[in-house]
Structure formats: C-alpha cells, structure tokens
Coordinates of C-alpha atoms in Angstrom, one line a residue:
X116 CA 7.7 -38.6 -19.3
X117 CA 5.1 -37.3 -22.0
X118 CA 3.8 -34.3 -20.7
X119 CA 3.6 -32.0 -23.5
X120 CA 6.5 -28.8 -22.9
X121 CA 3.7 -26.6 -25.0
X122 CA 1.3 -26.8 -22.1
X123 CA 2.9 -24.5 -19.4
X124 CA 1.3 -21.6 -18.0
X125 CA 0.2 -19.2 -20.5
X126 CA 0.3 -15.2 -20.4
X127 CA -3.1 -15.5 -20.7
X128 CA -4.3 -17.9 -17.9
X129 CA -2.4 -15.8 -15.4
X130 CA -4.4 -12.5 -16.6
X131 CA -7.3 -14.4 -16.4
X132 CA -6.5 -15.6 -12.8
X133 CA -5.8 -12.1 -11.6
X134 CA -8.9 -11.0 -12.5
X135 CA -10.5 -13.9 -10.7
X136 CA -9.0 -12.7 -7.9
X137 CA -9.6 -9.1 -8.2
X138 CA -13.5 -10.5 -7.9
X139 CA -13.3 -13.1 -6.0
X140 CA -15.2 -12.7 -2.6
X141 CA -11.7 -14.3 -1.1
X142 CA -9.8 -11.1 -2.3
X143 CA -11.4 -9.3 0.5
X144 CA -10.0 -11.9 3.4
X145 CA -7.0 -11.2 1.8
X146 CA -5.0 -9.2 3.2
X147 CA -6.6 -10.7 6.7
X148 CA -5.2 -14.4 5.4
X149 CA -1.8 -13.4 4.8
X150 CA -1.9 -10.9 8.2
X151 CA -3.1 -14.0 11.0
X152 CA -3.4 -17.2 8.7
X153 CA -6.5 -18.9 7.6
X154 CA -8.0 -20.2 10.3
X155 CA -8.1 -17.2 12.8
X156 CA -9.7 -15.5 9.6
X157 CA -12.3 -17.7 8.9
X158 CA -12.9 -19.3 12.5
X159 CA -16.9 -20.3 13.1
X160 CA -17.2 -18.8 16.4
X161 CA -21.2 -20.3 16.4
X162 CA -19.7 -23.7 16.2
X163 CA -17.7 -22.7 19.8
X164 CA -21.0 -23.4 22.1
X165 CA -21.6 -26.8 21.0
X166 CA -18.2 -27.8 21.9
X167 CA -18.0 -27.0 25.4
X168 CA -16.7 -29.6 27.3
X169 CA -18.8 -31.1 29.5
X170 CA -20.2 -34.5 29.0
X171 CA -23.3 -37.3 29.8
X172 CA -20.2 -39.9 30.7
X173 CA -16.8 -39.4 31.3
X174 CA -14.3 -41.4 33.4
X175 CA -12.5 -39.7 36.3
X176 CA -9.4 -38.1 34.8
X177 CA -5.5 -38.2 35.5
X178 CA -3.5 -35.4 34.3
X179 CA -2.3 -35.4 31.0
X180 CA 1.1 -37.0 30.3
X181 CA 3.2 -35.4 27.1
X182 CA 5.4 -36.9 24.3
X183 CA 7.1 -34.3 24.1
X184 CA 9.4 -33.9 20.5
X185 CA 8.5 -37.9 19.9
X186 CA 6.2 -40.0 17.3
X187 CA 5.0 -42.3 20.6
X188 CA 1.7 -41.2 20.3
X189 CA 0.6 -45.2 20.3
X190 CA 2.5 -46.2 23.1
X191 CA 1.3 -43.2 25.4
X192 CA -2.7 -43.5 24.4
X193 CA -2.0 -47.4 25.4
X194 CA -0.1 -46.5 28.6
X195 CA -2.6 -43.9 29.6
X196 CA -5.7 -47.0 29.4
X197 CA -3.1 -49.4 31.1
X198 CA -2.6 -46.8 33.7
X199 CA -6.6 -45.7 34.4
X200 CA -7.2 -49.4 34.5
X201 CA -4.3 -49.7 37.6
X202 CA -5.3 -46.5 39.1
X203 CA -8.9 -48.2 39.7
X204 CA -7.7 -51.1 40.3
X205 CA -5.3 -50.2 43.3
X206 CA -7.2 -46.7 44.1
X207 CA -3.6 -45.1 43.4
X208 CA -4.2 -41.9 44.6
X209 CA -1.6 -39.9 42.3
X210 CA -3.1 -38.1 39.2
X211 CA 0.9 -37.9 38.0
X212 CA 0.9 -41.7 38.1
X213 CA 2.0 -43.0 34.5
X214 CA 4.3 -46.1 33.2
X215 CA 7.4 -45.8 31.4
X216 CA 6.6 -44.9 28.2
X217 CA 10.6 -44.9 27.5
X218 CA 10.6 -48.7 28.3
X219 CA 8.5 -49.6 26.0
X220 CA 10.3 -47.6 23.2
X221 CA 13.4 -48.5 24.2
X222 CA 12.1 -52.5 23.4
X223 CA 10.2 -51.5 20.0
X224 CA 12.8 -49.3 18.7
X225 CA 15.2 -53.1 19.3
X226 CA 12.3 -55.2 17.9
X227 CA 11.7 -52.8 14.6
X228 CA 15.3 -53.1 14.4
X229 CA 15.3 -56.8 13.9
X230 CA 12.2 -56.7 11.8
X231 CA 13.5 -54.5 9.6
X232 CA 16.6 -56.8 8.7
X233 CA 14.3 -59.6 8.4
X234 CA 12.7 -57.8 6.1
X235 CA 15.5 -57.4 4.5
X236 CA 16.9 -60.9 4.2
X237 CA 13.0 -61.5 2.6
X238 CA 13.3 -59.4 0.3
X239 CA 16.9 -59.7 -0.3
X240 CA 16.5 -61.4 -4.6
X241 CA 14.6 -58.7 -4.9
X242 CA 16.3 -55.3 -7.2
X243 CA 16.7 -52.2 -4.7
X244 CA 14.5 -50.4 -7.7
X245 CA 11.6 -52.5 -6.1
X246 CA 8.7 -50.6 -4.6
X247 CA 8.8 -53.0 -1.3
X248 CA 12.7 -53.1 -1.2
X249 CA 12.3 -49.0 -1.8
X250 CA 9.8 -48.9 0.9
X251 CA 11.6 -51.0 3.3
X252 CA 15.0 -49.1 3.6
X253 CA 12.8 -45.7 3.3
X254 CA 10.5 -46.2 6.6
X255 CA 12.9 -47.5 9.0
X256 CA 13.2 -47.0 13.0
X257 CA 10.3 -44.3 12.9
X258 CA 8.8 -43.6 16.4
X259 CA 5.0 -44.4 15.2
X260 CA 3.2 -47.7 15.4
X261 CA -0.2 -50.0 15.9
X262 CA -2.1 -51.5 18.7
X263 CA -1.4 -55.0 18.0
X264 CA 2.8 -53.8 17.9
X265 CA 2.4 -52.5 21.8
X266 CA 0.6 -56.1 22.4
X267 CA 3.7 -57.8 21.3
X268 CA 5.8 -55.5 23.1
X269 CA 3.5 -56.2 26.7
X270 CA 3.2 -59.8 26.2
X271 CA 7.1 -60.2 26.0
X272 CA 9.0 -57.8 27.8
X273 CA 5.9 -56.1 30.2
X274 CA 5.6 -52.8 31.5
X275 CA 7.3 -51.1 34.4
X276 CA 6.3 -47.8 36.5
X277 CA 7.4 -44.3 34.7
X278 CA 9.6 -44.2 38.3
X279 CA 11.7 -47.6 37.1
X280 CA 12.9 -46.3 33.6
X281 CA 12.5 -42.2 33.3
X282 CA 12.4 -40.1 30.1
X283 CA 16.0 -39.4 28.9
X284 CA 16.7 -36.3 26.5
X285 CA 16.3 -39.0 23.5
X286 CA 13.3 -40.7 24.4
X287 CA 11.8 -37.1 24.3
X288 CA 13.6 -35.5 21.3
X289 CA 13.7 -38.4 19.1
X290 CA 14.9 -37.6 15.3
X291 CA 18.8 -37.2 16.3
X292 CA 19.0 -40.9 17.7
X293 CA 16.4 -42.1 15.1
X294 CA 18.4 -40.8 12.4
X295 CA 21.5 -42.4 13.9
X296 CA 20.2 -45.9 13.9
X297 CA 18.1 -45.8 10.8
X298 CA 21.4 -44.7 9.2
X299 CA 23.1 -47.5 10.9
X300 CA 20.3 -50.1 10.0
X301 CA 20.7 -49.0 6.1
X302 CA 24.2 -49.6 5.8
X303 CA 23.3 -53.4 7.7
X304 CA 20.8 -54.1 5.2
X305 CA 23.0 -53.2 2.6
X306 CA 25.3 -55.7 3.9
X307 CA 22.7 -58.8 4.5
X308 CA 21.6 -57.7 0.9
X309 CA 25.5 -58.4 -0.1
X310 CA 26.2 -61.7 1.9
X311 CA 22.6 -63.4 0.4
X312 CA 23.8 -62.1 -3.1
X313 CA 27.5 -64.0 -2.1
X314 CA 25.6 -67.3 -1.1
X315 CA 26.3 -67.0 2.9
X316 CA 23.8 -69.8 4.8
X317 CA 20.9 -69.2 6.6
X318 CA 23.5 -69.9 9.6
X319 CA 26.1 -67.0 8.7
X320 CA 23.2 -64.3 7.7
X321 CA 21.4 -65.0 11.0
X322 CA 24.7 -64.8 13.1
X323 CA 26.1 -61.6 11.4
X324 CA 22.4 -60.5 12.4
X325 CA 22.7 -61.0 15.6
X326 CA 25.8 -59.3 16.0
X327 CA 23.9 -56.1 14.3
X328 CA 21.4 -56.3 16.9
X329 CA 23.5 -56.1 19.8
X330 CA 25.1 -53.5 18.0
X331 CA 21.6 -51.4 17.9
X332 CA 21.1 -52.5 21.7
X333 CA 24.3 -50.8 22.6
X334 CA 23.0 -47.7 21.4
X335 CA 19.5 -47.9 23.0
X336 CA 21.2 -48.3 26.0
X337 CA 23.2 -44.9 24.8
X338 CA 20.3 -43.4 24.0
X339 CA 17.2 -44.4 26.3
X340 CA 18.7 -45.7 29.1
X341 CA 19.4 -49.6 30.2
X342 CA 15.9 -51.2 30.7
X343 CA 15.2 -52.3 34.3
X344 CA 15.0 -56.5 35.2
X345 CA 14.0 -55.3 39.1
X346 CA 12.3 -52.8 40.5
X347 CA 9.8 -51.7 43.2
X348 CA 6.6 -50.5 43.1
X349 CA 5.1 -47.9 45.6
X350 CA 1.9 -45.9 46.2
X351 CA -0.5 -44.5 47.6
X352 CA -4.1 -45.1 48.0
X353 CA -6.8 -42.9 47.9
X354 CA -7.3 -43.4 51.7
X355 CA -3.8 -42.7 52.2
X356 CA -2.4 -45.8 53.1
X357 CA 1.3 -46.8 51.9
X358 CA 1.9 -49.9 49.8
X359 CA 5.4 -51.5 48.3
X360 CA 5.6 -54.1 46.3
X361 CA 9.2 -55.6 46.5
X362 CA 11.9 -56.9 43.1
X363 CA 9.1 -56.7 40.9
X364 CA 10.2 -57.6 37.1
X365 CA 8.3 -56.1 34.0
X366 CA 6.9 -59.5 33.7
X367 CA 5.8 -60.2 36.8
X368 CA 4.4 -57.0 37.2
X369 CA 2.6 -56.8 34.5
X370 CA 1.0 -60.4 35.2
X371 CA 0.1 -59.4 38.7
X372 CA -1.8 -56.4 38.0
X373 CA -3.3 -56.5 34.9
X374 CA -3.3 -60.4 33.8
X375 CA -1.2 -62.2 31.6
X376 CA -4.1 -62.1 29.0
X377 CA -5.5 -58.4 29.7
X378 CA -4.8 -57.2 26.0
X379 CA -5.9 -59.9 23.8
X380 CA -9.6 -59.1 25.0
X381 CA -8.9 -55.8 22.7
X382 CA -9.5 -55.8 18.6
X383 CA -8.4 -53.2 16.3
X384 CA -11.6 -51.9 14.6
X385 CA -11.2 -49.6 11.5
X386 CA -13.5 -47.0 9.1
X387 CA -11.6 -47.3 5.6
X388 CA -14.7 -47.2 3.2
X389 CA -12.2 -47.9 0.1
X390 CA -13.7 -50.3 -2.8
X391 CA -11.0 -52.5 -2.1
X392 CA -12.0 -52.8 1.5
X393 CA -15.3 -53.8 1.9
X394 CA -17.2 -53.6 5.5
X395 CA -17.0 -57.0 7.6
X396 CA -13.4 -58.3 6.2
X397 CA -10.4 -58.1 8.2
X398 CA -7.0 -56.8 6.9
X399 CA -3.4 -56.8 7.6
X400 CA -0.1 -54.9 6.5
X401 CA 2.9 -56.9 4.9
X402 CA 6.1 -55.8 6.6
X403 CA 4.2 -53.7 9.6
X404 CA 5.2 -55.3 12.8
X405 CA 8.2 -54.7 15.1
X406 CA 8.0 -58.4 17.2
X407 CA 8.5 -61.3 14.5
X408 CA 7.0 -63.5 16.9
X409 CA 4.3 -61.7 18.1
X410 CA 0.8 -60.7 18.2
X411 CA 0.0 -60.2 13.7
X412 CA -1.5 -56.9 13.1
X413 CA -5.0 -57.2 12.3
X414 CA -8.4 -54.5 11.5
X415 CA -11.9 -55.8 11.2
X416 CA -13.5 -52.8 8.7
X417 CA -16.6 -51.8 10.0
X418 CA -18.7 -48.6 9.2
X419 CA -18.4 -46.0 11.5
X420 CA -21.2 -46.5 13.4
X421 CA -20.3 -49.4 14.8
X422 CA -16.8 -47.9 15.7
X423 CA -19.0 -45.4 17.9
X424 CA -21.4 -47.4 19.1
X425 CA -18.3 -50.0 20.2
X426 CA -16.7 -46.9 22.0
X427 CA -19.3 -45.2 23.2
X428 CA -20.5 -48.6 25.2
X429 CA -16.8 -49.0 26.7
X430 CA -16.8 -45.9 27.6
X431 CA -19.9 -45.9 29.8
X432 CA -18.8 -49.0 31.2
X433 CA -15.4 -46.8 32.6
X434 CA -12.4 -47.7 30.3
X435 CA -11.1 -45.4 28.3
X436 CA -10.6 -45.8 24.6
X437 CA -7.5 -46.0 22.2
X438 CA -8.0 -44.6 18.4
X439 CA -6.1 -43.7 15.6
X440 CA -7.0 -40.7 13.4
X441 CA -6.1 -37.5 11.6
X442 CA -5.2 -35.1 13.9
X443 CA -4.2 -31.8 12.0
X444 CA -7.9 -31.7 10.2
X445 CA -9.9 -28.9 11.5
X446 CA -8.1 -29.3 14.7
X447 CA -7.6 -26.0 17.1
X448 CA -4.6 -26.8 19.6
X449 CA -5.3 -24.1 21.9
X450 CA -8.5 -24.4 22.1
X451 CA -8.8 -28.2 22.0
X452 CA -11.8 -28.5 19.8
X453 CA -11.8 -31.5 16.9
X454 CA -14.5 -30.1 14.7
X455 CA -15.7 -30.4 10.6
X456 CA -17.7 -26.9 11.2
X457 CA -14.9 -24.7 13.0
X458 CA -12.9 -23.3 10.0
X459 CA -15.4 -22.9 6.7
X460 CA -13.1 -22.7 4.0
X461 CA -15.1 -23.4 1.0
X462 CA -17.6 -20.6 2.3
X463 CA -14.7 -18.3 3.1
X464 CA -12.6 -19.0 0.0
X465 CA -15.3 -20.0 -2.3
X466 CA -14.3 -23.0 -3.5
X467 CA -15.3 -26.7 -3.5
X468 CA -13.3 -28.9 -0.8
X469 CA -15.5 -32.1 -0.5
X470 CA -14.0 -35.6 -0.9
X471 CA -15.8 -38.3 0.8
X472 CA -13.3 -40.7 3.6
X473 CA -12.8 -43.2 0.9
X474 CA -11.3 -40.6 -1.7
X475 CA -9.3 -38.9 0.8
X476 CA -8.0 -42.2 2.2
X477 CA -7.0 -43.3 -1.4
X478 CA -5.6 -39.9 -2.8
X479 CA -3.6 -39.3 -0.2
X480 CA -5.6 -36.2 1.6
X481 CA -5.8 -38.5 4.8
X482 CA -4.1 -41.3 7.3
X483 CA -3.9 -41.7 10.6
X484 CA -1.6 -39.5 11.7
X485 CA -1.8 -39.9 15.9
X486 CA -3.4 -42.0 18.6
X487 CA -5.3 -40.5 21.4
X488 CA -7.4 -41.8 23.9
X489 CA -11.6 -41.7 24.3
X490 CA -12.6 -40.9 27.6
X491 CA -15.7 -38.9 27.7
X492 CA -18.6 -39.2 25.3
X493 CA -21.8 -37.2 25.0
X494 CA -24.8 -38.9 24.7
X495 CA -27.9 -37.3 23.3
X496 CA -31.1 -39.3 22.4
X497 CA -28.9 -42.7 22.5
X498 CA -26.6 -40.9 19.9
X499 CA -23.1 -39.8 20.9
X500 CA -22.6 -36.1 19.8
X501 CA -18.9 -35.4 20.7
X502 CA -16.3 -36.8 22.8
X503 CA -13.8 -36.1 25.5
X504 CA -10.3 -36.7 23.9
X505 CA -7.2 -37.2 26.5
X506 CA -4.5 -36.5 24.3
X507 CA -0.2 -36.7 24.8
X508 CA 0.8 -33.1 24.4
X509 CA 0.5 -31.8 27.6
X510 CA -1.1 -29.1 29.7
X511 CA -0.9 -26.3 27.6
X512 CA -2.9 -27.1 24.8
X513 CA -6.6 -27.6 25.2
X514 CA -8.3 -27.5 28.4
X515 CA -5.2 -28.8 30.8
X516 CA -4.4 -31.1 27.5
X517 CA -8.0 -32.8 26.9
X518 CA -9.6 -32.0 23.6
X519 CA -13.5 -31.9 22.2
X520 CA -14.4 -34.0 19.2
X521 CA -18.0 -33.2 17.3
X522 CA -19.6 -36.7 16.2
X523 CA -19.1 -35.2 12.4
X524 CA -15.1 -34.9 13.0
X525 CA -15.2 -38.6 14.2
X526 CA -17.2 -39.7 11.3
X527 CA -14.6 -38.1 8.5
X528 CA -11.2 -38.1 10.4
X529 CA -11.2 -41.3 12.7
X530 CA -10.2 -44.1 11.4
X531 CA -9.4 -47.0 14.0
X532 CA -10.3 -47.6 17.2
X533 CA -9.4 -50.4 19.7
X534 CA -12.4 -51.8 21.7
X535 CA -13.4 -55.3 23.9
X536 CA -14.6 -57.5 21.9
X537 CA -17.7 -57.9 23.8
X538 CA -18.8 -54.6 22.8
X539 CA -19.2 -55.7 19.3
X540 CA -22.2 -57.6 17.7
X541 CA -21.8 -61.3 17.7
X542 CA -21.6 -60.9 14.4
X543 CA -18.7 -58.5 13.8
X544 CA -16.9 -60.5 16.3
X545 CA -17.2 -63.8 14.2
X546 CA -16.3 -61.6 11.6
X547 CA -12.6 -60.7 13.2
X548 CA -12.0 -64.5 13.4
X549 CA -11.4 -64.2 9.3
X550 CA -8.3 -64.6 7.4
X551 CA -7.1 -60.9 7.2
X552 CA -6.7 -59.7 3.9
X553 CA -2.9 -58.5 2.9
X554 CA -2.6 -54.8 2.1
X555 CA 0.5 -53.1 0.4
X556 CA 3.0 -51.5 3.0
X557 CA 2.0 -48.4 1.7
X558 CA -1.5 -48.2 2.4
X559 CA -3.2 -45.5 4.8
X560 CA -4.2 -47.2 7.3
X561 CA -0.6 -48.8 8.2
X562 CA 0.9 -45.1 8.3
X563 CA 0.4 -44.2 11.9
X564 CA 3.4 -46.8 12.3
X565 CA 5.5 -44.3 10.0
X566 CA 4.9 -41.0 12.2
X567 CA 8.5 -39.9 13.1

C-alpha cells in the first residue's frame, strides 16, 4: 500500500465543503432529501404522460407470476415465453396458467452443483490466492443465471406444469437453503482440492464426486421438493372444452408441445460497447454454466439498435421477449415506469452524473442485474419509443405487475436480449456462427448468473 498517511481530510477541505453546501442550490432540497428520499424529491412528473401504458403492439397478457424472495428472475422471464407460447398453442384458457418454476431450480441448483466441483478439480494446481480459484468458491449456488443455462436445463430434464412440482417455502425464500449448500459445496471443494494435491486418480476424485452430489440431491429434495417422472396435464380451452393428457414425463411433455428443438431457434444478443468487445464478435464466460454437457453460453455483441429492431420485430409477430438488464436504474416500482428522464439528479443536485454504457459496464456502475420479459412495444414512425415490460414481482407493483420502458432506458440499461434468429440480418446471424471469444468470470455481462 503507498497511499501517502499525509493526505487525509484536512480542517480546511471540510470548511470549504460546508460552505459549498451552504450555497449549493442542493442545500435547499435538503431537508426534503433526508425527509422522503431522493427520488420522491426530485421526481419529473412531465416525463409521467409519455409513459402511459398503452401500446401500437402488445401480445394478449397472462397475469403476472412472482419470484417472490428468490434470484430466479431467468428461469421465470423463460417460463413466462414457454408458457404464452402453450397458452396459444392449446387456447388454455387460464391467465394463472404457469410451469414450475421450482422444477427447473430444483435441477440447476443440482447441475451448478456439479459444475462448480468440476470447476474445482480444473482449477485444483492452482494456489487458493488465485483470482479464478478466489472467484470460484466465492460465487457458488447463487439463484441467478443465463439463457443458454435454462436451454441446458429444458433440453435434458424438460419442463412440467406449475400444478406437477409447486413452490415450497425454499424455492420462494432462497438464501437459508442457498447458504446451506454453498457452505456445504465449499468444504467439498476443499476436499477435491486436498485428494488432487494427495495424487487420488481421475477414478477416485470422480467417485468421491459423485457421492457429494447425491449428497446435494438429498437436500434439494429437503428443500424444493422431489422432482416429478409422471404427471398429468389438464385444461381448459378457451371454448370451454376439458382436455387431459395422461403419465406425461418432463421429457415427453416438453417434446409434445413445444418441440424437441423449440429453444435452439433463440440467440443471446448483447449491447456491451467495451473496447475489448467490439460489435459483430461473439463471446463466452469461462466457468459460467450449470450443465457440463450442455448448451455453451454464448452473446453475439451488436449495437443496440439491432437489439431493438430484433425485439421489436418478434414482438409484432406475437412472442414475447426475454432480456437481461439493470433494473434498479431510474426504475419506480410502484409506478412501474423504466425511464432515463424520471428522477434528474444532476439538475437537482447539481452535479455531473454522465458515463457512457461502456464506462459504466467497465467501472462497475452497471451489470445485468434481472431478466424480464418484452411484450409490448410502441411503435412511432417505424421507431419503437417504449415498451411493455411483464416482469416476476407480482401484482402489486406496477400496473398489476407490468412495467413501462422509454426507448432511452433501453438504450443505457439493457444489455442482452434473446431473439429468433430469423429476426436478425443475415449478416449478424453468420456472425453468431464465430468462435466466441473467452471473457474473465468476472466480467459484467456474466453477472446476472451471480444474483442471489
């Protein structure tokens, strides 16, 4: 550490800041700010009429579904397309109708469990001063996680109705049980880390692994519930007529009604204008995954007008869209507006707050902090000017849990959405077909998988 001791705060500075603020235009929010916070100070009521939410196109909505005390923000903006695309498909009739969102935790929390001790036996010469090996055991068994991680987890295990496999007090108030296992997990990495360090062969590490696993599925099962291998699926139609479709697996049922290859027509398409990520190059994470043998994740970087254009298009063709951004800027729960102009703080506070996406990517002042789900959009003079946003809190933020999102909010604060393929140029899409680039575990754009 050199940081000179003679270069603390000085008598003087802090006379010379109270007098800034005895002039400051802030000092007469003041006593406002400190009274009812920032943002009910400085709130732009003008930018309120432009956000009313009504729309050019918007897809026929379900009610909203809710995560509740849980990082799952991925798996219910995926569920909530997979669902709109059955409820069209069969004409279900039920707005409630939703699938398990607990199976599919219940199988990622197992597969990032595995992952993680793979990880582990990688990195296992490694010191535990490394910055990976650091990383590893600091990140593990978080709720959060990326499109092409819920592909893995379809492709292999399916889905199942929300009636099949219910929410259990864990699946909805996740850090207790998380904490448990990653706890757990830690004190098994310790141990691969010890039996590669004594010599053990690839035959012993991967046994004693496999023990640890069905060790971690025992609690699941505590935790989340035992998965379903047969169920039933009932409904109704929108004409009223009864259906049942008898011992359906997760497999099966999945196959059946959206088609075994359903997903891979989706990319991951990203806005990370970073100098070390130029435009029309694809990317991947080391060590983000949960399924070692699944689907690699994988962004094509585009700028973000092709991420609107690509969502905008699905959109008006009916199918709703999954994206990742950064949720708590200039975001107002309760009344469900996404927008750059709704809280002026520079004006209010008088002060300087710009950074451009690519500063406040790098710097830490951004990630993708939750995934939501497109499903209105707001076309004016073939330019979309804010969207309709179907989010996983519930009913009681928002209007009955949908949110509005100005086109500026989109341009600074989304960062990834997930689109058909075939509403990308020709050329973007033989630009996805590249080698993805390896980025650092720590980079932004691989931190939605770290929400807790």
């Amino acid at each position: 550490m050199s940081i000179k001791k003679t270069n603390g705060i000085s008598a003087s500075t802090l006379a010379h800041a109270e007098q800034a603020f005895e002039t400051s235009p802030a000092h007469v929010l003041a006593d406002s700010i400190a009274k009812n916070g920032i943002d009910s100070t400085v709130l732009h009521r003008d930018a309120l009429p432009a956000m009313f939410p009504l729309f050019s196109d918007e897809i026929k909505p379900m009610k909203v579904t809710n995560q509740r005390k849980s990082g799952r923000c991925w798996i219910f903006a995926a569920a909530n397309l997979l669902r709109y695309h059955l409820r069209d498909t069969l004409q279900i009739k039920d707005t409630d109708f939703e699938l398990s969102q607990n199976y599919l935790m219940f199988w990622d929390k197992l597969e990032k469990a595995n992952y993680f001790l793979e990880s582990v036996l990688d990195t296992a010469k490694e010191g535990k001063d490394s910055r990976v090996v650091m990383w590893l055991f600091a990140n593990i068994m978080a709720d959060g996680g990326q499109w092409d991680m819920l592909v893995s987890l379809v492709d292999k295990y399916g889905v199942v109705p929300k009636s099949a496999m219910s929410e259990t007090f864990h699946s909805s108030d996740s850090a207790k049980m998380d904490a448990i296992i990653a706890r757990k997990l830690r004190i098994d990495g310790i141990e691969l880390r010890k039996l590669c360090a004594s010599n053990q062969s690839d035959t012993q590490l991967q046994t004693r692994k496999e023990e640890m696993i069905s060790e971690c599925y025992v609690l699941l099962c505590s935790f989340l519930g035992k998965p379903p291998k047969h169920f039933d699926f009932a409904w109704q139609d929108e004409k009223g007529n009864f259906h049942r479709d008898s011992d359906q697996t997760p497999r099966s049922f999945y196959e059946k009604y959206f088609g075994k290859d359903f997903l891979d027509a989706y990319i991951s398409v990203i806005n990370a204008p970073t100098e070390e990520k130029p435009f029309g190059h694809t990317y991947t994470v080391k060590y983000l995954g949960n399924v070692i043998d699944g689907k690699p994740i994988k962004y094509l970087n585009l700028p973000t007008e092709a991420l609107a254009r690509a969502a905008s298009e699905q959109i008006r063709a009916g199918q709703p869209v999954w994206f990742g951004s950064d949720v708590g800027k200039f975001s107002d729960k309760d009344k469900g507006i996404l927008d750059t102009s709704l809280f002026p703080y520079e004006q209010s506070l008088q002060i300087s707050l710009d950074m451009g996406k690519g500063e406040m990517l790098d710097f830490g002042e951004s990630c993708l902090t939750h995934a939501m789900t497109l499903v209105g959009v707001d076309i004016v003079d073939q330019r979309a000017t804010k969207w309709k946003v179907e989010n996983s809190w519930g009913n009681e933020v928002g209007k009955d849990g949908f949110f509005v999102m100005s086109a500026d909010w989109f341009s600074q604060y989304v960062c990834q959405v997930v689109v058909k393929k075939t509403f990308l140029t020709q050329e973007d899409q033989a630009a996805y077909e590249q080698q993805p680039i390896e980025l650092e575990p720590w980079d932004p754009i691989g931190a939605l998988a770290h929400i807790f």
